[in-house]
mmCIF file of C-alpha atoms and ligand atoms in Angstrom:
data_model
loop_
_atom_site.group_PDB
_atom_site.id
_atom_site.type_symbol
_atom_site.label_atom_id
_atom_site.label_comp_id
_atom_site.label_asym_id
_atom_site.label_seq_id
_atom_site.Cartn_x
_atom_site.Cartn_y
_atom_site.Cartn_z
ATOM 1 C CA MET A 1 167.852 49.272 -19.413
ATOM 2 C CA LEU A 2 164.753 48.098 -21.333
ATOM 3 C CA GLU A 3 166.726 45.043 -22.284
ATOM 4 C CA THR A 4 167.150 44.029 -18.659
ATOM 5 C CA THR A 5 163.511 44.586 -17.819
ATOM 6 C CA LEU A 6 162.526 42.458 -20.795
ATOM 7 C CA ALA A 7 164.793 39.618 -19.704
ATOM 8 C CA GLN A 8 163.449 39.695 -16.154
ATOM 9 C CA LEU A 9 159.898 39.798 -17.392
ATOM 10 C CA GLU A 10 160.435 36.802 -19.647
ATOM 11 C CA ALA A 11 162.014 34.821 -16.857
ATOM 12 C CA SER A 12 159.258 35.517 -14.350
ATOM 13 C CA ALA A 13 156.459 34.904 -16.874
ATOM 14 C CA GLN A 14 158.034 31.574 -17.895
ATOM 15 C CA GLU A 15 158.240 30.625 -14.257
ATOM 16 C CA ARG A 16 154.549 31.430 -13.663
ATOM 17 C CA ILE A 17 153.542 29.414 -16.690
ATOM 18 C CA ARG A 18 155.541 26.455 -15.542
ATOM 19 C CA ALA A 19 154.249 26.725 -11.981
ATOM 20 C CA SER A 20 150.553 27.129 -12.820
ATOM 21 C CA ALA A 21 148.666 24.086 -11.648
ATOM 22 C CA THR A 22 145.287 24.723 -13.241
ATOM 23 C CA ALA A 23 143.907 26.132 -16.483
ATOM 24 C CA ASP A 24 142.677 29.171 -14.532
ATOM 25 C CA GLU A 25 146.108 29.944 -13.116
ATOM 26 C CA LEU A 26 147.559 29.597 -16.580
ATOM 27 C CA GLU A 27 145.028 32.036 -17.973
ATOM 28 C CA ALA A 28 145.875 34.550 -15.246
ATOM 29 C CA ALA A 29 149.545 34.281 -16.180
ATOM 30 C CA ARG A 30 148.688 34.864 -19.824
ATOM 31 C CA VAL A 31 146.640 37.973 -19.068
ATOM 32 C CA GLU A 32 149.364 39.421 -16.885
ATOM 33 C CA ALA A 33 152.132 38.984 -19.456
ATOM 34 C CA LEU A 34 150.391 39.124 -22.828
ATOM 35 C CA GLY A 35 147.030 40.763 -22.126
ATOM 36 C CA ARG A 36 146.076 44.116 -23.547
ATOM 37 C CA LYS A 37 147.108 45.826 -20.341
ATOM 38 C CA GLY A 38 149.830 43.320 -19.538
ATOM 39 C CA THR A 39 153.495 43.879 -18.940
ATOM 40 C CA LEU A 40 154.546 43.333 -22.553
ATOM 41 C CA ALA A 41 151.978 45.825 -23.800
ATOM 42 C CA GLN A 42 153.294 48.302 -21.252
ATOM 43 C CA LEU A 43 156.839 47.799 -22.450
ATOM 44 C CA SER A 44 155.981 48.289 -26.093
ATOM 45 C CA LYS A 45 154.436 51.639 -25.199
ATOM 46 C CA ASP A 46 157.719 52.618 -23.514
ATOM 47 C CA MET A 47 159.513 51.870 -26.789
ATOM 48 C CA GLY A 48 158.329 55.250 -28.074
ATOM 49 C CA LYS A 49 160.792 56.875 -25.740
ATOM 50 C CA LEU A 50 163.771 55.082 -27.228
ATOM 51 C CA ALA A 51 166.162 56.562 -29.719
ATOM 52 C CA PRO A 52 165.131 55.535 -33.280
ATOM 53 C CA GLU A 53 168.325 53.490 -33.842
ATOM 54 C CA GLN A 54 167.583 51.373 -30.725
ATOM 55 C CA ARG A 55 163.943 50.905 -31.554
ATOM 56 C CA ALA A 56 164.289 48.243 -34.269
ATOM 57 C CA ALA A 57 166.507 45.954 -32.219
ATOM 58 C CA THR A 58 164.359 46.270 -29.100
ATOM 59 C CA GLY A 59 161.191 45.703 -31.150
ATOM 60 C CA LYS A 60 162.638 42.470 -32.493
ATOM 61 C CA ARG A 61 163.619 41.363 -29.022
ATOM 62 C CA LEU A 62 160.126 42.179 -27.744
ATOM 63 C CA ASN A 63 158.532 40.079 -30.463
ATOM 64 C CA ALA A 64 160.841 37.186 -29.730
ATOM 65 C CA VAL A 65 159.850 37.265 -26.054
ATOM 66 C CA LYS A 66 156.183 37.436 -26.985
ATOM 67 C CA GLN A 67 156.496 34.403 -29.263
ATOM 68 C CA ALA A 68 158.451 32.458 -26.693
ATOM 69 C CA LEU A 69 155.823 33.100 -24.040
ATOM 70 C CA GLU A 70 152.986 32.179 -26.408
ATOM 71 C CA ALA A 71 154.696 28.924 -27.244
ATOM 72 C CA ALA A 72 155.194 28.149 -23.573
ATOM 73 C CA LEU A 73 151.537 28.882 -22.831
ATOM 74 C CA GLU A 74 150.392 26.645 -25.609
ATOM 75 C CA ALA A 75 152.603 23.810 -24.483
ATOM 76 C CA ARG A 76 151.333 24.059 -20.926
ATOM 77 C CA GLN A 77 147.712 24.176 -22.168
ATOM 78 C CA GLY A 78 148.416 21.024 -24.128
ATOM 79 C CA GLU A 79 149.639 19.332 -20.965
ATOM 80 C CA PHE A 80 146.463 20.287 -19.117
ATOM 81 C CA ALA A 81 144.283 18.985 -21.947
ATOM 82 C CA GLY A 82 146.241 15.725 -21.976
ATOM 83 C CA GLN A 83 145.788 15.305 -18.218
ATOM 84 C CA ALA A 84 142.049 16.015 -18.468
ATOM 85 C CA LEU A 85 141.672 13.468 -21.244
ATOM 86 C CA LYS A 86 143.602 10.859 -19.297
ATOM 87 C CA ALA A 87 141.473 11.438 -16.199
ATOM 88 C CA ARG A 88 138.312 11.084 -18.288
ATOM 89 C CA LEU A 89 139.508 7.927 -20.002
ATOM 90 C CA ASP A 90 140.426 6.409 -16.645
ATOM 91 C CA ALA A 91 136.997 7.241 -15.273
ATOM 92 C CA GLU A 92 135.078 5.995 -18.287
ATOM 93 C CA TRP A 93 136.924 2.776 -18.755
ATOM 94 C CA ILE A 94 134.762 -0.168 -19.824
ATOM 95 C CA ASP A 95 135.818 -3.771 -19.993
ATOM 96 C CA LEU A 96 134.599 -4.797 -23.419
ATOM 97 C CA THR A 97 135.500 -8.418 -22.771
ATOM 98 C CA LEU A 98 132.901 -8.773 -20.000
ATOM 99 C CA PRO A 99 129.980 -10.990 -21.032
ATOM 100 C CA ALA A 100 126.869 -8.947 -21.958
ATOM 101 C CA PRO A 101 123.956 -9.082 -19.526
ATOM 102 C CA GLY A 102 121.508 -11.706 -20.794
ATOM 103 C CA PRO A 103 118.033 -10.868 -22.133
ATOM 104 C CA ARG A 104 115.419 -10.341 -19.429
ATOM 105 C CA PRO A 105 113.531 -13.633 -19.226
ATOM 106 C CA ALA A 106 109.971 -13.300 -20.508
ATOM 107 C CA SER A 107 107.113 -15.674 -19.809
ATOM 108 C CA LEU A 108 103.883 -16.725 -21.442
ATOM 109 C CA HIS A 109 100.518 -15.473 -20.259
ATOM 110 C CA PRO A 110 98.942 -18.185 -18.069
ATOM 111 C CA LEU A 111 96.080 -18.522 -20.570
ATOM 112 C CA THR A 112 98.525 -19.088 -23.431
ATOM 113 C CA GLU A 113 100.441 -21.547 -21.268
ATOM 114 C CA ILE A 114 97.391 -23.687 -20.463
ATOM 115 C CA GLN A 115 96.139 -23.458 -24.029
ATOM 116 C CA SER A 116 99.355 -24.814 -25.481
ATOM 117 C CA GLU A 117 99.562 -27.561 -22.856
ATOM 118 C CA LEU A 118 96.049 -28.667 -23.815
ATOM 119 C CA GLU A 119 96.848 -28.473 -27.519
ATOM 120 C CA ASP A 120 99.861 -30.759 -27.011
ATOM 121 C CA LEU A 121 97.787 -33.174 -24.962
ATOM 122 C CA PHE A 122 94.985 -33.415 -27.531
ATOM 123 C CA ILE A 123 97.361 -33.605 -30.474
ATOM 124 C CA SER A 124 98.932 -36.617 -28.754
ATOM 125 C CA MET A 125 95.466 -38.253 -28.753
ATOM 126 C CA GLY A 126 94.898 -37.659 -32.448
ATOM 127 C CA PHE A 127 92.868 -34.438 -32.288
ATOM 128 C CA ALA A 128 93.227 -31.618 -34.819
ATOM 129 C CA VAL A 129 93.529 -28.066 -33.498
ATOM 130 C CA LEU A 130 91.105 -25.830 -35.393
ATOM 131 C CA ASP A 131 90.658 -22.116 -35.497
ATOM 132 C CA GLY A 132 87.498 -20.150 -36.204
ATOM 133 C CA PRO A 133 86.677 -16.472 -36.684
ATOM 134 C CA GLU A 134 85.640 -14.313 -33.741
ATOM 135 C CA VAL A 135 83.059 -12.597 -35.939
ATOM 136 C CA GLU A 136 80.614 -15.386 -36.765
ATOM 137 C CA THR A 137 77.388 -15.879 -38.605
ATOM 138 C CA GLU A 138 74.204 -16.227 -36.605
ATOM 139 C CA PHE A 139 73.735 -19.601 -38.285
ATOM 140 C CA ASN A 140 77.037 -21.109 -37.102
ATOM 141 C CA ASN A 141 76.799 -19.672 -33.620
ATOM 142 C CA PHE A 142 73.163 -20.681 -33.023
ATOM 143 C CA ASP A 143 71.020 -22.354 -35.715
ATOM 144 C CA ALA A 144 73.490 -25.068 -36.695
ATOM 145 C CA LEU A 145 73.833 -25.915 -32.993
ATOM 146 C CA ASN A 146 70.136 -26.698 -32.735
ATOM 147 C CA MET A 147 69.260 -23.220 -31.468
ATOM 148 C CA PRO A 148 66.827 -21.677 -33.963
ATOM 149 C CA SER A 149 65.933 -18.022 -33.570
ATOM 150 C CA ASP A 150 62.936 -18.688 -31.314
ATOM 151 C CA HIS A 151 64.878 -20.969 -28.955
ATOM 152 C CA PRO A 152 64.926 -19.700 -25.355
ATOM 153 C CA ALA A 153 68.460 -21.022 -24.800
ATOM 154 C CA ARG A 154 69.705 -18.104 -26.905
ATOM 155 C CA ASP A 155 68.787 -15.778 -24.069
ATOM 156 C CA MET A 156 71.391 -17.395 -21.824
ATOM 157 C CA GLN A 157 74.164 -16.002 -23.987
ATOM 158 C CA ASP A 158 73.947 -12.196 -24.036
ATOM 159 C CA THR A 159 75.140 -11.506 -27.535
ATOM 160 C CA PHE A 160 77.034 -8.648 -29.130
ATOM 161 C CA TRP A 161 75.252 -8.234 -32.450
ATOM 162 C CA LEU A 162 76.908 -6.393 -35.322
ATOM 163 C CA THR A 163 74.879 -4.071 -37.510
ATOM 164 C CA ASP A 164 75.256 -6.364 -40.539
ATOM 165 C CA GLY A 165 73.586 -9.315 -38.766
ATOM 166 C CA HIS A 166 76.833 -11.033 -37.806
ATOM 167 C CA LEU A 167 77.789 -11.414 -34.159
ATOM 168 C CA LEU A 168 80.806 -11.840 -31.889
ATOM 169 C CA ARG A 169 80.785 -15.560 -31.178
ATOM 170 C CA THR A 170 79.398 -16.276 -27.730
ATOM 171 C CA HIS A 171 81.163 -19.632 -27.479
ATOM 172 C CA THR A 172 83.681 -21.751 -29.369
ATOM 173 C CA SER A 173 80.956 -24.240 -30.381
ATOM 174 C CA PRO A 174 80.537 -22.771 -33.912
ATOM 175 C CA VAL A 175 83.969 -24.224 -34.678
ATOM 176 C CA GLN A 176 82.340 -27.667 -34.249
ATOM 177 C CA VAL A 177 80.154 -26.735 -37.192
ATOM 178 C CA ARG A 178 83.118 -25.575 -39.260
ATOM 179 C CA GLY A 179 85.069 -28.724 -38.303
ATOM 180 C CA MET A 180 82.264 -31.108 -39.270
ATOM 181 C CA ARG A 181 81.761 -29.357 -42.618
ATOM 182 C CA LYS A 182 85.435 -29.143 -43.457
ATOM 183 C CA LEU A 183 86.797 -32.460 -42.211
ATOM 184 C CA GLY A 184 83.731 -34.733 -42.042
ATOM 185 C CA PRO A 185 83.574 -37.910 -39.949
ATOM 186 C CA PRO A 186 85.443 -39.567 -38.314
ATOM 187 C CA LEU A 187 86.517 -36.396 -36.564
ATOM 188 C CA ARG A 188 88.553 -35.448 -33.532
ATOM 189 C CA MET A 189 89.069 -31.743 -33.017
ATOM 190 C CA ILE A 190 89.592 -29.057 -30.432
ATOM 191 C CA ALA A 191 89.154 -25.316 -30.919
ATOM 192 C CA PRO A 192 90.610 -22.951 -28.330
ATOM 193 C CA GLY A 193 89.748 -19.298 -28.594
ATOM 194 C CA ARG A 194 88.281 -16.035 -27.455
ATOM 195 C CA VAL A 195 84.555 -15.563 -26.977
ATOM 196 C CA PHE A 196 82.417 -12.555 -26.111
ATOM 197 C CA ARG A 197 79.311 -11.868 -24.098
ATOM 198 C CA ASN A 198 77.537 -8.692 -23.215
ATOM 199 C CA GLU A 199 78.183 -9.121 -19.499
ATOM 200 C CA GLU A 200 78.332 -6.660 -16.673
ATOM 201 C CA VAL A 201 82.019 -6.953 -15.698
ATOM 202 C CA ASP A 202 82.895 -7.888 -12.121
ATOM 203 C CA ALA A 203 85.351 -10.150 -10.288
ATOM 204 C CA SER A 204 83.901 -13.285 -11.877
ATOM 205 C CA HIS A 205 82.413 -11.986 -15.174
ATOM 206 C CA GLU A 206 84.162 -10.636 -18.250
ATOM 207 C CA HIS A 207 82.803 -9.613 -21.627
ATOM 208 C CA THR A 208 85.803 -11.378 -23.179
ATOM 209 C CA PHE A 209 87.017 -14.791 -22.057
ATOM 210 C CA TYR A 210 88.500 -18.034 -23.361
ATOM 211 C CA GLN A 211 87.055 -21.454 -24.010
ATOM 212 C CA LEU A 212 88.322 -24.671 -25.461
ATOM 213 C CA GLU A 213 85.826 -26.604 -27.525
ATOM 214 C CA GLY A 214 86.249 -30.296 -28.204
ATOM 215 C CA MET A 215 84.435 -32.729 -30.427
ATOM 216 C CA MET A 216 84.773 -36.332 -31.442
ATOM 217 C CA VAL A 217 82.548 -37.917 -34.087
ATOM 218 C CA ASP A 218 82.936 -41.597 -34.835
ATOM 219 C CA ARG A 219 80.981 -44.848 -34.726
ATOM 220 C CA GLU A 220 79.433 -45.986 -31.429
ATOM 221 C CA VAL A 221 80.922 -43.298 -29.275
ATOM 222 C CA SER A 222 79.718 -43.625 -25.679
ATOM 223 C CA ILE A 223 79.680 -41.604 -22.488
ATOM 224 C CA ALA A 224 82.484 -43.859 -21.273
ATOM 225 C CA HIS A 225 84.662 -42.563 -24.134
ATOM 226 C CA MET A 226 83.722 -39.032 -23.260
ATOM 227 C CA LEU A 227 84.600 -39.538 -19.608
ATOM 228 C CA TYR A 228 87.930 -41.081 -20.495
ATOM 229 C CA PHE A 229 88.951 -38.028 -22.516
ATOM 230 C CA MET A 230 87.615 -35.604 -19.904
ATOM 231 C CA LYS A 231 89.554 -37.284 -17.106
ATOM 232 C CA THR A 232 92.725 -37.445 -19.189
ATOM 233 C CA LEU A 233 92.323 -33.747 -19.902
ATOM 234 C CA LEU A 234 91.936 -32.873 -16.224
ATOM 235 C CA ALA A 235 94.836 -35.066 -15.100
ATOM 236 C CA GLY A 236 97.000 -33.407 -17.767
ATOM 237 C CA ILE A 237 96.150 -29.975 -16.479
ATOM 238 C CA PHE A 238 96.251 -30.553 -12.759
ATOM 239 C CA LYS A 239 99.037 -33.164 -12.856
ATOM 240 C CA ARG A 240 97.116 -35.488 -10.568
ATOM 241 C CA ASP A 241 93.965 -37.558 -10.507
ATOM 242 C CA VAL A 242 90.908 -35.424 -9.975
ATOM 243 C CA THR A 243 87.604 -36.724 -8.713
ATOM 244 C CA VAL A 244 84.739 -35.840 -11.033
ATOM 245 C CA ARG A 245 80.994 -36.095 -10.936
ATOM 246 C CA LEU A 246 78.435 -35.808 -13.700
ATOM 247 C CA ARG A 247 75.175 -33.950 -13.348
ATOM 248 C CA PRO A 248 72.543 -33.505 -15.993
ATOM 249 C CA GLY A 249 72.979 -30.213 -17.848
ATOM 250 C CA PHE A 250 70.985 -28.702 -20.656
ATOM 251 C CA PHE A 251 72.533 -27.498 -23.894
ATOM 252 C CA PRO A 252 70.518 -27.763 -27.124
ATOM 253 C CA PHE A 253 73.496 -29.220 -29.040
ATOM 254 C CA VAL A 254 74.007 -32.284 -26.814
ATOM 255 C CA GLU A 255 71.703 -35.013 -25.614
ATOM 256 C CA PRO A 256 72.167 -36.222 -22.995
ATOM 257 C CA GLY A 257 74.006 -33.155 -21.727
ATOM 258 C CA PHE A 258 76.079 -32.929 -18.561
ATOM 259 C CA GLU A 259 77.805 -30.608 -16.230
ATOM 260 C CA LEU A 260 81.064 -32.204 -15.220
ATOM 261 C CA ASP A 261 82.191 -30.943 -11.825
ATOM 262 C CA ILE A 262 85.575 -31.522 -10.234
ATOM 263 C CA GLN A 263 86.112 -31.977 -6.556
ATOM 264 C CA CYS A 264 87.564 -28.700 -5.290
ATOM 265 C CA LEU A 265 91.348 -28.830 -5.462
ATOM 266 C CA ILE A 266 91.799 -26.073 -2.923
ATOM 267 C CA CYS A 267 89.984 -27.741 -0.022
ATOM 268 C CA GLY A 268 89.768 -31.344 -1.252
ATOM 269 C CA GLY A 269 85.989 -31.265 -1.082
ATOM 270 C CA GLY A 270 85.511 -30.076 2.475
ATOM 271 C CA GLY A 271 84.223 -26.664 1.447
ATOM 272 C CA CYS A 272 86.009 -23.321 0.970
ATOM 273 C CA PRO A 273 85.398 -19.884 -0.590
ATOM 274 C CA VAL A 274 86.573 -21.049 -4.031
ATOM 275 C CA CYS A 275 83.916 -23.782 -4.257
ATOM 276 C CA LYS A 276 81.471 -21.606 -2.320
ATOM 277 C CA GLN A 277 81.508 -24.243 0.467
ATOM 278 C CA GLY A 278 80.024 -26.851 -1.874
ATOM 279 C CA GLY A 279 83.137 -28.990 -2.309
ATOM 280 C CA TRP A 280 82.625 -29.154 -6.112
ATOM 281 C CA VAL A 281 83.495 -26.760 -8.933
ATOM 282 C CA GLU A 282 81.565 -26.665 -12.211
ATOM 283 C CA LEU A 283 84.152 -26.807 -14.978
ATOM 284 C CA LEU A 284 83.299 -28.826 -18.026
ATOM 285 C CA PRO A 285 79.909 -28.923 -19.744
ATOM 286 C CA CYS A 286 79.693 -31.811 -22.197
ATOM 287 C CA GLY A 287 77.445 -34.415 -23.714
ATOM 288 C CA LEU A 288 76.663 -36.650 -26.656
ATOM 289 C CA VAL A 289 76.161 -34.674 -29.846
ATOM 290 C CA GLN A 290 72.483 -34.050 -30.607
ATOM 291 C CA PRO A 291 71.540 -35.831 -33.886
ATOM 292 C CA ASN A 292 70.153 -32.588 -35.366
ATOM 293 C CA VAL A 293 73.562 -30.981 -34.989
ATOM 294 C CA LEU A 294 75.171 -33.744 -37.029
ATOM 295 C CA ARG A 295 72.409 -33.623 -39.638
ATOM 296 C CA LEU A 296 72.628 -29.832 -39.997
ATOM 297 C CA SER A 297 76.302 -30.205 -40.878
ATOM 298 C CA GLY A 298 75.739 -32.991 -43.392
ATOM 299 C CA ILE A 299 76.576 -35.999 -41.203
ATOM 300 C CA ASP A 300 74.175 -38.970 -41.036
ATOM 301 C CA PRO A 301 73.277 -39.565 -37.355
ATOM 302 C CA GLU A 302 72.212 -43.138 -38.168
ATOM 303 C CA GLU A 303 75.825 -43.951 -38.969
ATOM 304 C CA TRP A 304 77.801 -41.539 -36.767
ATOM 305 C CA ASN A 305 77.618 -40.146 -33.274
ATOM 306 C CA GLY A 306 79.971 -38.383 -30.912
ATOM 307 C CA PHE A 307 80.612 -36.273 -27.861
ATOM 308 C CA ALA A 308 81.426 -32.612 -27.384
ATOM 309 C CA PHE A 309 82.626 -30.429 -24.538
ATOM 310 C CA GLY A 310 83.188 -26.748 -23.879
ATOM 311 C CA LEU A 311 85.935 -26.149 -21.353
ATOM 312 C CA GLY A 312 86.082 -22.730 -19.731
ATOM 313 C CA LEU A 313 89.777 -21.941 -20.183
ATOM 314 C CA THR A 314 89.583 -18.734 -18.187
ATOM 315 C CA ARG A 315 87.876 -20.538 -15.324
ATOM 316 C CA LEU A 316 90.494 -23.287 -15.491
ATOM 317 C CA VAL A 317 93.376 -20.798 -15.266
ATOM 318 C CA MET A 318 91.751 -19.192 -12.258
ATOM 319 C CA MET A 319 91.380 -22.600 -10.587
ATOM 320 C CA ARG A 320 94.899 -23.720 -11.325
ATOM 321 C CA TYR A 321 96.620 -20.581 -10.064
ATOM 322 C CA GLY A 322 94.090 -19.542 -7.429
ATOM 323 C CA ILE A 323 93.326 -16.209 -9.152
ATOM 324 C CA GLY A 324 90.439 -14.502 -7.409
ATOM 325 C CA ASP A 325 89.568 -11.772 -9.920
ATOM 326 C CA ILE A 326 88.925 -12.520 -13.606
ATOM 327 C CA ARG A 327 89.710 -8.911 -14.584
ATOM 328 C CA LEU A 328 93.415 -9.431 -13.813
ATOM 329 C CA LEU A 329 93.745 -11.797 -16.761
ATOM 330 C CA LEU A 330 93.132 -9.140 -19.414
ATOM 331 C CA SER A 331 94.525 -6.217 -17.438
ATOM 332 C CA GLY A 332 98.010 -6.376 -18.940
ATOM 333 C CA ASP A 333 99.288 -5.435 -15.482
ATOM 334 C CA LEU A 334 102.952 -6.476 -15.335
ATOM 335 C CA ARG A 335 102.864 -6.876 -11.552
ATOM 336 C CA PHE A 336 100.328 -9.636 -12.143
ATOM 337 C CA LEU A 337 101.951 -11.154 -15.235
ATOM 338 C CA LYS A 338 105.476 -11.333 -13.806
ATOM 339 C CA GLN A 339 104.325 -13.983 -11.348
ATOM 340 C CA PHE A 340 104.010 -16.588 -14.084
HETATM 341 N N1 DAH B 401 79.018 -23.716 -25.664
HETATM 342 C C1 DAH B 401 78.582 -23.882 -24.301
HETATM 343 C C2 DAH B 401 78.649 -22.528 -23.572
HETATM 344 O O1 DAH B 401 79.481 -21.741 -23.876
HETATM 345 C C3 DAH B 401 79.447 -24.854 -23.583
HETATM 346 C C4 DAH B 401 79.276 -26.243 -24.078
HETATM 347 C C5 DAH B 401 78.401 -27.101 -23.457
HETATM 348 C C6 DAH B 401 79.991 -26.711 -25.172
HETATM 349 C C7 DAH B 401 78.238 -28.392 -23.847
HETATM 350 C C8 DAH B 401 79.828 -28.011 -25.604
HETATM 351 C C9 DAH B 401 78.936 -28.849 -24.936
HETATM 352 O O2 DAH B 401 80.490 -28.507 -26.636
HETATM 353 O O3 DAH B 401 78.800 -30.139 -25.348
HETATM 354 O O4 DAH B 401 77.871 -22.299 -22.681
#
């Protein structure tokens, strides 16, 4: 009697295990057959009613059924796990032979770009590229450039003074001094770099900006030489001939000194907001080196002379790319930088 029940129970439990389509259904089948209140547990309680000589045989049979069902459950669980793994592998498949996406192209800051173009240009004309410190001595920044401490021209360059008497250089001109001392005449050098002035910041003024200083010292250097190099420089930058004009300009370290203006490239000289309707843009102060400047750096002005210029790199970048606000250049704003 118990025998028959056991056989039926095994058959129906096996069938449920086989037929279960999900892990949940399988679990339900397990609980029903093998759970603490399941059919097998019920049957083993009934064993108490059997005659002692039947009990051992039935107990064995019961255990065999239990083991068979457990094995079947485990096998079915294994199948489910295998299916789940296969589904996941199919979904997560990656083609490792595909070429990797390339690096995101970067670009140089427009200031860096123009600076290296100018360096290449001047190197090709025999100029050395010199570097000077941003923290300078008062002597190199002013005195050696014919601007002693009582000279009113100092007031034009609002200076960041350091507590130890040094200063943040207000222009790249002190590198002229370093160049003359270090290399001596004949000399051809440029010095690009960062300069600082105590300015109220607005769309056209920054406390930090870039210049490119240039100097040539040789025998019988004339304004014609200077103009040749200035025009070559401008053609190199703007990739076309630019019309220039010279006006007198005052800087204590040159004599005569000039402001070199270029005809506005935006409007061609007719007048526009960039040139403030004037048709000309002030870009390149320059002149023949003042004899005192040579003398102060140990060069005999009876034998040598030269020209010098101080190009506003920041101004030049703004002209070339039509940038209307100087603050963008140091902002680090990627929306701005990605355009270059
Ligand atoms: N250092 C001057 C300034 O920042 C610019 C300058 C003018 C440099 C004339 C020169 C020069 O070399 O000859 O205002």
